[in-house]
Coordinates of C-alpha atoms in Angstrom, one line a residue:
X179 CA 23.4 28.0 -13.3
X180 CA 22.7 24.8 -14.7
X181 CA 24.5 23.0 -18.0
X182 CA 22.2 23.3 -21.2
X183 CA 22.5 21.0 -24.1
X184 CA 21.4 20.9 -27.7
X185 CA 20.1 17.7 -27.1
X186 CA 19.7 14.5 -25.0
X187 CA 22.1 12.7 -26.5
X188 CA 24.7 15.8 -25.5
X189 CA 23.5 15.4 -22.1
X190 CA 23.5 11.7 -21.5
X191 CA 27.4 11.9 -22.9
X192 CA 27.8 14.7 -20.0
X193 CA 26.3 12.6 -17.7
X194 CA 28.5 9.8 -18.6
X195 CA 31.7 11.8 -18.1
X196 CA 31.0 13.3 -15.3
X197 CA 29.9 9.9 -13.6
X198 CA 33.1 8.5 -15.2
X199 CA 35.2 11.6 -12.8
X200 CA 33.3 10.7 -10.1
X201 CA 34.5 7.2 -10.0
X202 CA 38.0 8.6 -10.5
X203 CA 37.9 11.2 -7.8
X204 CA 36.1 9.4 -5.1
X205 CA 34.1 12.1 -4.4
X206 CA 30.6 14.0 -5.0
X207 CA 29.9 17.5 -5.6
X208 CA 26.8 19.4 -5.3
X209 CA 26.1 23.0 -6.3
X210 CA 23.4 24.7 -5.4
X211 CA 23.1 27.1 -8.5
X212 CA 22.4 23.8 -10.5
X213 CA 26.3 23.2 -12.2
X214 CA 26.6 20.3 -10.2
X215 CA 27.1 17.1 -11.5
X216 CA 24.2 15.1 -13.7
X217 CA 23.4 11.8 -11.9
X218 CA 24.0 8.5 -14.5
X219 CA 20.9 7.1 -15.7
X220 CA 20.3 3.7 -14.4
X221 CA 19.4 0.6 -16.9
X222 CA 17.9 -1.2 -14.3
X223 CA 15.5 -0.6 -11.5
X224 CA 15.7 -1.8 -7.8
X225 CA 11.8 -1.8 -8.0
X226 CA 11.0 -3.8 -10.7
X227 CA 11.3 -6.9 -8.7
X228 CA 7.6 -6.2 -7.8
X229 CA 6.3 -7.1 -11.3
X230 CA 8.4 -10.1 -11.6
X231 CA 7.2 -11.3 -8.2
X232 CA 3.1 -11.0 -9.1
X233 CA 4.4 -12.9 -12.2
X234 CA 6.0 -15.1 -10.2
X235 CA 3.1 -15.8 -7.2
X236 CA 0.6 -16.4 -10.2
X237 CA 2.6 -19.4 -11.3
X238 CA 2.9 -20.9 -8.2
X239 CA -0.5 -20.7 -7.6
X240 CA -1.0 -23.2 -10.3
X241 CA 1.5 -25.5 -9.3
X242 CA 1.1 -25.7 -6.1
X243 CA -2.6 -25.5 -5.7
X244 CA -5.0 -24.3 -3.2
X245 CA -3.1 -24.3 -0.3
X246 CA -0.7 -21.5 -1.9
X247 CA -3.7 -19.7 -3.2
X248 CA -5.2 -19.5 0.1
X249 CA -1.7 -18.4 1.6
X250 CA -1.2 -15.9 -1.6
X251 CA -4.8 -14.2 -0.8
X252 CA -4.4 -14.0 2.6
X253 CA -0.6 -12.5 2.1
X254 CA -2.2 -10.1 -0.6
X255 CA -5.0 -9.6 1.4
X256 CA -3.7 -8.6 4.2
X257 CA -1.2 -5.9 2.7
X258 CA -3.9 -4.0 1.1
X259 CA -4.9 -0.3 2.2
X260 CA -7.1 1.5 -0.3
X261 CA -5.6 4.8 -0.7
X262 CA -9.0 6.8 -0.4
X263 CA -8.3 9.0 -3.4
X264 CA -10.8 9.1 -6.8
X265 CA -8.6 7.5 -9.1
X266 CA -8.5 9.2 -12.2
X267 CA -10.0 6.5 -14.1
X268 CA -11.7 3.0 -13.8
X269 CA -9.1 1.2 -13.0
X270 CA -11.4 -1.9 -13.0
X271 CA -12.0 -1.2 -16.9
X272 CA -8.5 -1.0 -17.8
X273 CA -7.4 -4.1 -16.1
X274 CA -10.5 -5.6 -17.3
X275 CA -9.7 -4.6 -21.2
X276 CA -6.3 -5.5 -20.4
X277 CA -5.1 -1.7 -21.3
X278 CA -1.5 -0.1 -20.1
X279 CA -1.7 0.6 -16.2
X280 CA 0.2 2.5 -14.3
X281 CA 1.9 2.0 -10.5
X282 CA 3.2 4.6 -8.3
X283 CA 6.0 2.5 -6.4
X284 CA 7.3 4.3 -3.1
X285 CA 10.3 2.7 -1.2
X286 CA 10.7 3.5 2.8
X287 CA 12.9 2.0 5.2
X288 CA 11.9 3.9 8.6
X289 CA 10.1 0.6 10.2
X290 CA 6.8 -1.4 9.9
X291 CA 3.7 0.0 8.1
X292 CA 2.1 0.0 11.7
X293 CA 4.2 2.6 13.2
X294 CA 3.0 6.1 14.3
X295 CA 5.6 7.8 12.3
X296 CA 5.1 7.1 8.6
X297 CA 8.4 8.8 8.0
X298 CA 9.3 9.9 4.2
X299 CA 9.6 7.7 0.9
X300 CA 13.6 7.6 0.1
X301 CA 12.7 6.5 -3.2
X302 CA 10.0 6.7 -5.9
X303 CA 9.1 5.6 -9.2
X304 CA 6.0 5.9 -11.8
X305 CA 6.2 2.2 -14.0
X306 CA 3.8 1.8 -16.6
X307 CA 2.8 -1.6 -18.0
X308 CA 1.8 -2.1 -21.6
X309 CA 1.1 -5.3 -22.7
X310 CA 0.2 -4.6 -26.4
X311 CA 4.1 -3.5 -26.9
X312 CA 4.9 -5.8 -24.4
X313 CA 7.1 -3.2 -22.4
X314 CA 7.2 -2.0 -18.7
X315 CA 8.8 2.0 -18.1
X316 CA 9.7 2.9 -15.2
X317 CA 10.1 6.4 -14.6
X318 CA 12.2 7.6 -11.6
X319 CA 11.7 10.6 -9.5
X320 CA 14.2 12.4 -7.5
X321 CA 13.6 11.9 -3.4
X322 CA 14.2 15.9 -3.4
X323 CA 11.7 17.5 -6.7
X324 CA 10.7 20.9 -5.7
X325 CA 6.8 20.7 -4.7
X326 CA 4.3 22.1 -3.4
X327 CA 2.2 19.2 -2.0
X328 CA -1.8 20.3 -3.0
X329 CA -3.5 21.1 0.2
X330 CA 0.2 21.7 2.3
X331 CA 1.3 24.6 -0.2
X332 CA 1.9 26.6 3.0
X333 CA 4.8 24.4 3.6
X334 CA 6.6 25.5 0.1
X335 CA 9.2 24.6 -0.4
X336 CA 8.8 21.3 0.2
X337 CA 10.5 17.8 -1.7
X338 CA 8.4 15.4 -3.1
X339 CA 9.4 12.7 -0.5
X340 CA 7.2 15.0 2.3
X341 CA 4.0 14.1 0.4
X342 CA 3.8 10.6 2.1
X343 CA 4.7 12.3 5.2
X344 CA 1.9 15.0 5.0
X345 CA -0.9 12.6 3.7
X346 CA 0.2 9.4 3.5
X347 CA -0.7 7.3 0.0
X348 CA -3.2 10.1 -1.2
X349 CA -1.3 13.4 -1.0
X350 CA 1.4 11.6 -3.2
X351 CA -0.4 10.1 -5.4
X352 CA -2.3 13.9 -6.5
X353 CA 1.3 15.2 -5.5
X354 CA 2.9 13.3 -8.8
X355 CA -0.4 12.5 -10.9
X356 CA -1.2 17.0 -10.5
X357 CA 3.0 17.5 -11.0
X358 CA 3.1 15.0 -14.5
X359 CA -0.2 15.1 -15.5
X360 CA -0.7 11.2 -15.7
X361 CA -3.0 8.8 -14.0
X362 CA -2.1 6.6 -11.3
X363 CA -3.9 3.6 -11.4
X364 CA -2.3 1.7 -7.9
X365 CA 0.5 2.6 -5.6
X366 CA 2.8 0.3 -3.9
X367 CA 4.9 1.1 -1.0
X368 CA 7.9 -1.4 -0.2
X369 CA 9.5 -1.7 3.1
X370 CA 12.9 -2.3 2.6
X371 CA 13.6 -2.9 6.0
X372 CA 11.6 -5.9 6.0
X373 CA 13.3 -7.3 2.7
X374 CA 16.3 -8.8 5.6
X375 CA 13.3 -11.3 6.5
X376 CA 12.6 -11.9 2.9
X377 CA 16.4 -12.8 2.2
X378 CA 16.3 -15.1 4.8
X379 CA 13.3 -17.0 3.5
X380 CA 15.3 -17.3 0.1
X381 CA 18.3 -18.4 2.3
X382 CA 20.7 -16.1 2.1
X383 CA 21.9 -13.9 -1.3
X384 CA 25.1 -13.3 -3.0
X385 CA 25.4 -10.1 -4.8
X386 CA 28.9 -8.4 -6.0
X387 CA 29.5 -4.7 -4.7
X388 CA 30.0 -1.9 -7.5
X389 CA 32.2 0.1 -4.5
X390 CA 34.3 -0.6 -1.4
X391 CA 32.7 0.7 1.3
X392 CA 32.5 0.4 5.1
X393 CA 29.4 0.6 6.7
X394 CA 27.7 0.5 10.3
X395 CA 24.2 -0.1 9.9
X396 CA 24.0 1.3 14.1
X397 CA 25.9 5.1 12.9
X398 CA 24.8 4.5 9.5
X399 CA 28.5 5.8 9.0
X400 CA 32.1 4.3 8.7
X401 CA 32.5 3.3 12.6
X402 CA 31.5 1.4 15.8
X403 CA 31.9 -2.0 16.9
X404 CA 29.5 -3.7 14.3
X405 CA 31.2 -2.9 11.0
X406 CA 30.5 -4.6 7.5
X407 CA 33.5 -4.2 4.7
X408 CA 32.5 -4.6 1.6
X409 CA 34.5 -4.5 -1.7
X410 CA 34.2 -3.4 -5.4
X411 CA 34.0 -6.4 -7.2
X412 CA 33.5 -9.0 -5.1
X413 CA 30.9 -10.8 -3.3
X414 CA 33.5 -11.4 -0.5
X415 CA 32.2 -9.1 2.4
X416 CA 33.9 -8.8 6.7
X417 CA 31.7 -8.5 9.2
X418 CA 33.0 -7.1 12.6
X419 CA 31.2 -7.4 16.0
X420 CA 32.4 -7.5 19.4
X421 CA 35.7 -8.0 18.1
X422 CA 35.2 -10.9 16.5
X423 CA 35.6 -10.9 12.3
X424 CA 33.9 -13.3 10.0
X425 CA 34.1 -13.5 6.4
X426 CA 31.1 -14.7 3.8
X427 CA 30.4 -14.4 0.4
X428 CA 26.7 -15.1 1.4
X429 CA 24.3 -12.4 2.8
X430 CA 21.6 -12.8 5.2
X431 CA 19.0 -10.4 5.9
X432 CA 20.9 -8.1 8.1
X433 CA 23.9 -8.4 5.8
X434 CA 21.6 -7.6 2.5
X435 CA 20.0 -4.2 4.8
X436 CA 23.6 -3.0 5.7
X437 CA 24.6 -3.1 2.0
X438 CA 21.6 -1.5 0.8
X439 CA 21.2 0.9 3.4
X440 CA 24.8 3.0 3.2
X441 CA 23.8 6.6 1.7
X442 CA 26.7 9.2 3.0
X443 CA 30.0 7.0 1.7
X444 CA 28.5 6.8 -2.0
X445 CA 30.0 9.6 -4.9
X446 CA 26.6 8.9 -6.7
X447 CA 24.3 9.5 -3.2
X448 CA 20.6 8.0 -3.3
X449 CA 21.2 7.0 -7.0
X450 CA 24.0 4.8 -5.6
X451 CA 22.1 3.2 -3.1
X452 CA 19.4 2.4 -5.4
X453 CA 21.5 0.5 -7.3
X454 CA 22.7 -1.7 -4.6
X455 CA 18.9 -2.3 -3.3
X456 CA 18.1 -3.3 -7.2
X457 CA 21.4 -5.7 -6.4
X458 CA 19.4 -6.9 -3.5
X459 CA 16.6 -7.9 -5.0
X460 CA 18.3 -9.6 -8.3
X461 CA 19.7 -11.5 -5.7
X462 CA 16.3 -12.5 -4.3
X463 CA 15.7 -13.5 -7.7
X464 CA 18.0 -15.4 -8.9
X465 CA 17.4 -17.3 -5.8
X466 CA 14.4 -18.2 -6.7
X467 CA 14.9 -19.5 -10.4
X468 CA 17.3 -21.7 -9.5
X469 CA 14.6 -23.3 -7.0
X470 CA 11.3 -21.5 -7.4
X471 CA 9.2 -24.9 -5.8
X472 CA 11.5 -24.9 -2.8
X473 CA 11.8 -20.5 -2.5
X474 CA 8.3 -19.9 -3.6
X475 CA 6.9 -21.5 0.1
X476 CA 3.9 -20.1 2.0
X477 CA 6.5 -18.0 4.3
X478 CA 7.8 -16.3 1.6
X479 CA 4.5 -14.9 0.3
X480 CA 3.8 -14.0 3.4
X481 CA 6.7 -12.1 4.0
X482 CA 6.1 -10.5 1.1
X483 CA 2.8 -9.1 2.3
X484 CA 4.6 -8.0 5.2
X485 CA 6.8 -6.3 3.6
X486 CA 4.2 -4.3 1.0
X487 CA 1.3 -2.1 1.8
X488 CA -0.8 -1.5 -1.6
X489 CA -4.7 -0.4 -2.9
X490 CA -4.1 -3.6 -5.3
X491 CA -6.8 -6.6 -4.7
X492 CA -6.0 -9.7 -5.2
X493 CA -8.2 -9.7 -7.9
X494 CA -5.7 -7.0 -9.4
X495 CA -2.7 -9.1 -9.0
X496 CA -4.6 -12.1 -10.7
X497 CA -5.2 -10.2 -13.6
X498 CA -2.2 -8.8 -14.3
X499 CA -0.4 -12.1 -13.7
X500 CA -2.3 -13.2 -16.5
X501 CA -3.3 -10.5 -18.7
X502 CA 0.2 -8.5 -18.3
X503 CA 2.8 -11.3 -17.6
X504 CA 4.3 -10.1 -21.8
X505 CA 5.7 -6.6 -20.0
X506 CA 8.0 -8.1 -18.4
X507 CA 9.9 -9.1 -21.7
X508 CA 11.1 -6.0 -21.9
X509 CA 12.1 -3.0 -19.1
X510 CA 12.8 0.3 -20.0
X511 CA 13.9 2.7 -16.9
X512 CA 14.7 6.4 -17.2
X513 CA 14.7 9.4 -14.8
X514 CA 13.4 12.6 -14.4
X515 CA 16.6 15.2 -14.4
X516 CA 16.3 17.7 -11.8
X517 CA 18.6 20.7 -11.2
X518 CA 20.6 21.8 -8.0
X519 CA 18.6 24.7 -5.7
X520 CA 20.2 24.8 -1.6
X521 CA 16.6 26.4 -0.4
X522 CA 14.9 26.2 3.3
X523 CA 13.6 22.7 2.3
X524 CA 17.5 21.6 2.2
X525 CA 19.3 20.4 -1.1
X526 CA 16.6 20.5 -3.7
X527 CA 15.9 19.2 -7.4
X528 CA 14.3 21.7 -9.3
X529 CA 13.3 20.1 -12.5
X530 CA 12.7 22.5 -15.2
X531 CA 9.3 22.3 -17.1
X532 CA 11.3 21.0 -20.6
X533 CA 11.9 18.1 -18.4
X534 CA 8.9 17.7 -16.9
X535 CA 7.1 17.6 -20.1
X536 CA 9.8 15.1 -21.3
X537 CA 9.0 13.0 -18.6
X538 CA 5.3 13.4 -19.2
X539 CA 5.3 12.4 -23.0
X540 CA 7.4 9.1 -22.4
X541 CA 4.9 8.4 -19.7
X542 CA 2.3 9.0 -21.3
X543 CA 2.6 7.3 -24.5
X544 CA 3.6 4.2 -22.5
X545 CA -0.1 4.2 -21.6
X546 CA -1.5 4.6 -25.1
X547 CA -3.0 8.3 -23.8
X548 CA -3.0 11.0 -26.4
X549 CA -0.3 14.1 -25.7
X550 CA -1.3 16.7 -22.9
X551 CA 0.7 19.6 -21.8
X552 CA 2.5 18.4 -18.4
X553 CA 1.0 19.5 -15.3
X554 CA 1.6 22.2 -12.8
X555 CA 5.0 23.4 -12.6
X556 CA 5.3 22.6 -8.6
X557 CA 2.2 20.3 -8.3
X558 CA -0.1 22.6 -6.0
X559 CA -1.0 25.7 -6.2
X560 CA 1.7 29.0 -5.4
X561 CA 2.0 32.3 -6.2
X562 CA 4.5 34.0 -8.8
X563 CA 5.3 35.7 -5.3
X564 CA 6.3 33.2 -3.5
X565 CA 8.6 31.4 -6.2
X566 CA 10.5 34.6 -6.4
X567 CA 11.0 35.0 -2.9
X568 CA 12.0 31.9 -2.9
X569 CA 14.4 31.9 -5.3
X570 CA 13.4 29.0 -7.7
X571 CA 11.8 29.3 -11.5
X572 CA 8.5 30.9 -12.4
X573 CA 6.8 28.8 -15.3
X574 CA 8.2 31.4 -17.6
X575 CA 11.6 31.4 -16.5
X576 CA 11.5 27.9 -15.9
X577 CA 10.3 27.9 -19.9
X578 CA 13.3 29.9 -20.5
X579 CA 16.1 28.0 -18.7
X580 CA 14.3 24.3 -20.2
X581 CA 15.6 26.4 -24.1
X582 CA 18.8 26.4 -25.7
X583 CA 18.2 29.8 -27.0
X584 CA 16.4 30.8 -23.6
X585 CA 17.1 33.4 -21.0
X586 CA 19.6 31.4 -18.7
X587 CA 21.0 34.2 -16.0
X588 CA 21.3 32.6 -12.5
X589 CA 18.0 33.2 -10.7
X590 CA 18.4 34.6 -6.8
X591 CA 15.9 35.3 -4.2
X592 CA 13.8 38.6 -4.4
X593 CA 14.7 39.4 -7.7
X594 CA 13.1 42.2 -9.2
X595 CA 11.8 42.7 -12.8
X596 CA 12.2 39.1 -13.8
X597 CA 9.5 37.7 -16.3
X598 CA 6.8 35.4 -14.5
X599 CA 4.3 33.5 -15.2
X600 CA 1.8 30.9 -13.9
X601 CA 3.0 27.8 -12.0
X602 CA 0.4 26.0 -13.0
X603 CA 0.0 23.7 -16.5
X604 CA -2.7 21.8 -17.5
X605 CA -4.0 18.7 -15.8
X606 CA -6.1 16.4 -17.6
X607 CA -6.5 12.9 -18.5

């Protein structure tokens, strides 16, 4: 049964305390009833390098002249892949008018965008970019939401990180836009694995852990012959291989993957190890302010566009490094709060529809778009009958549980008499 609260406020204090016991212990807990531990809010976003990076290659266009522009638009260029959805509106229009836009940004680590094996996104976040208030949101969603990806609802239950996997770009985009009822104007996906090439470019990183940990990016666990030690605190980090120790305060790209890779060793999970990729890439980017002429080289942009597959033109990224650059002044980053389920899909965050309409009115307004009801309840389209069976919230339970003054009994498999009702909501523009 999951922890209700009279407000947000309430929660966020839970939140705090339990992440504060967490640090204490050492250790994570999970519950699949949904009394489990709330994961801490994050002020800062391992993905909003992106934006500053756009901002960034815009500048250097106009310093360093046509050379760079050629190498930008060929980087650019060369990383886009229209996502062969109907967008939901003119995205040419808004950009144009220089209205709030919005980008789905999807993170994956499983190898290069030419593989056979797209793999699953390990993270994902909705950021919205208004430049009248001069802000940028950015929404994130857990790896594991309950869905039911539209047009694979026979695979239910399914987490929203299968999307990608079933239909690449396109089934996640109508996954999240059909889930939250908001447009998506762009995607983004990021391969972190190519970020150790990236570090390199920038010569090397130094970023402070928030954990001691031992890592072997080979096991992905705590032992072998190529073992990184790194310590809360410091930016001193041991590297052992073949014996042989050596000791830097300075990562390089395979140092900067090993730390931002370890999943199993942190109390907070994939929330931890978003936090140490958005170390990463503040550490990219403090690199390049303190040199942006030298760091700001035709390799790195290319890099870049190795490293990022998006339905962006370059024509896109001019215009928002000119028509958008004021966003940046000021990031806002929240997270959709799911609850606990252990189902056939595995662990699973089943977020309940109070906080999915949350989620959608933040979003939302961040785009200047008039209130809507939030969308379906698991994206696609499933029977009352199959939730139940199941073992996860009907919209009218789900209703229930999301109010104080609700019905909040534990709901199990092939229960009988419960009240149902529709999964789906309402999904318009």
């Amino acid at each position: 049964m999951a922890n209700e609260y009279n407000s947000r406020s309430e929660r966020r204090e839970h939140e705090e305390e339990e992440h504060r016991h967490q640090e204490a212990t050492g250790a994570a807990t999970a519950n699949a009833n949904g009394s489990g531990p709330k994961k801490p809010r994050h002020k800062k976003s391992p993905w909003r390098w992106l934006l500053y990076l756009l901002i960034l290659i815009v500048i250097a266009l106009f310093v360093f002249g046509g050379m760079l522009y050629a190498k930008s638009k060929g980087a650019v260029d060369s990383s886009y892949k229209p996502s062969n959805i109907k967008k939901a509106r003119d995205v040419d229009q808004v950009l144009k008018d220089g209205k709030p836009f919005s980008v789905l940004l999807l993170g994956t680590d499983t190898g290069e965008f030419g593989r056979d094996y797209k793999g699953r996104t390990d993270s994902m976040m909705l950021v919205t970019v208004n430049p009248k208030e001069e802000k940028t949101t950015i929404m994130s969603i857990p790896r594991d939401s309950l869905v039911a990806v539209p047009g694979h609802e026979s695979e239910f239950p399914s987490k929203i990180n299968a999307a990608y996997e079933f239909g690449s770009s396109a089934a996640t985009i109508k996954t999240v836009q059909d889930w939250l009822n908001v447009p998506i104007d762009f995607y983004a996906l990021v391969n972190m694995g190519g970020l150790e090439k990236v570090v390199d470019q920038v010569g090397g990183i130094e970023v402070t852990s928030p954990l001691t940990f031992d890592f072997n990016p080979e096991t992905a666990h705590s032992e072998g012959d190529n073992l990184y030690h790194f310590t809360k605190g410091s930016s001193t980090f041991t590297h052992t291989k073949n014996g042989k120790t050596t000791t830097s305060n300075t990562m390089n790209g395979d140092d900067a993957l090993a730390f931002s890779r370890m999943r199993y060793a942190d109390p907070n999970g994939d929330y931890g190890r978003q936090e140490r990729q958005r170390l990463v890439m503040q550490g990219i980017l403090d690199k390049i302010k303190q040199n942006p002429t030298k760091v700001l080289s035709s390799n790195f942009i290319e890099e870049i566009g190795k490293s990022t597959q998006t339905d962006m033109t370059f024509g896109d990224v001019m215009k928002v490094g000119t028509k958008y650059i004021s966003a940046a002044n000021n990031i806002e980053s929240d997270h959709i709060q799911g609850n606990g389920y252990n189902l056939s899909s595995g662990s699973t965050e089943v977020v309940y529809r109070g906080e999915q309409q949350r989620a959608t009115d933040v979003l939302r307004k961040s785009l200047d778009l008039n209130p809507k009801q939030t969308g379906n309840l698991y994206s696609g389209d499933v029977s009352d009958e199959t939730i139940i069976a199941n073992g996860v919230p009907t919209l009218a339970q789900s209703e229930a549980l999301s109010n104080k003054d609700g019905d909040t009994a534990d709901i199990a498999p092939q229960t009988d008499g419960v009240a149902t009702g529709s999964a789906g909501g309402t999904a318009s523009n």
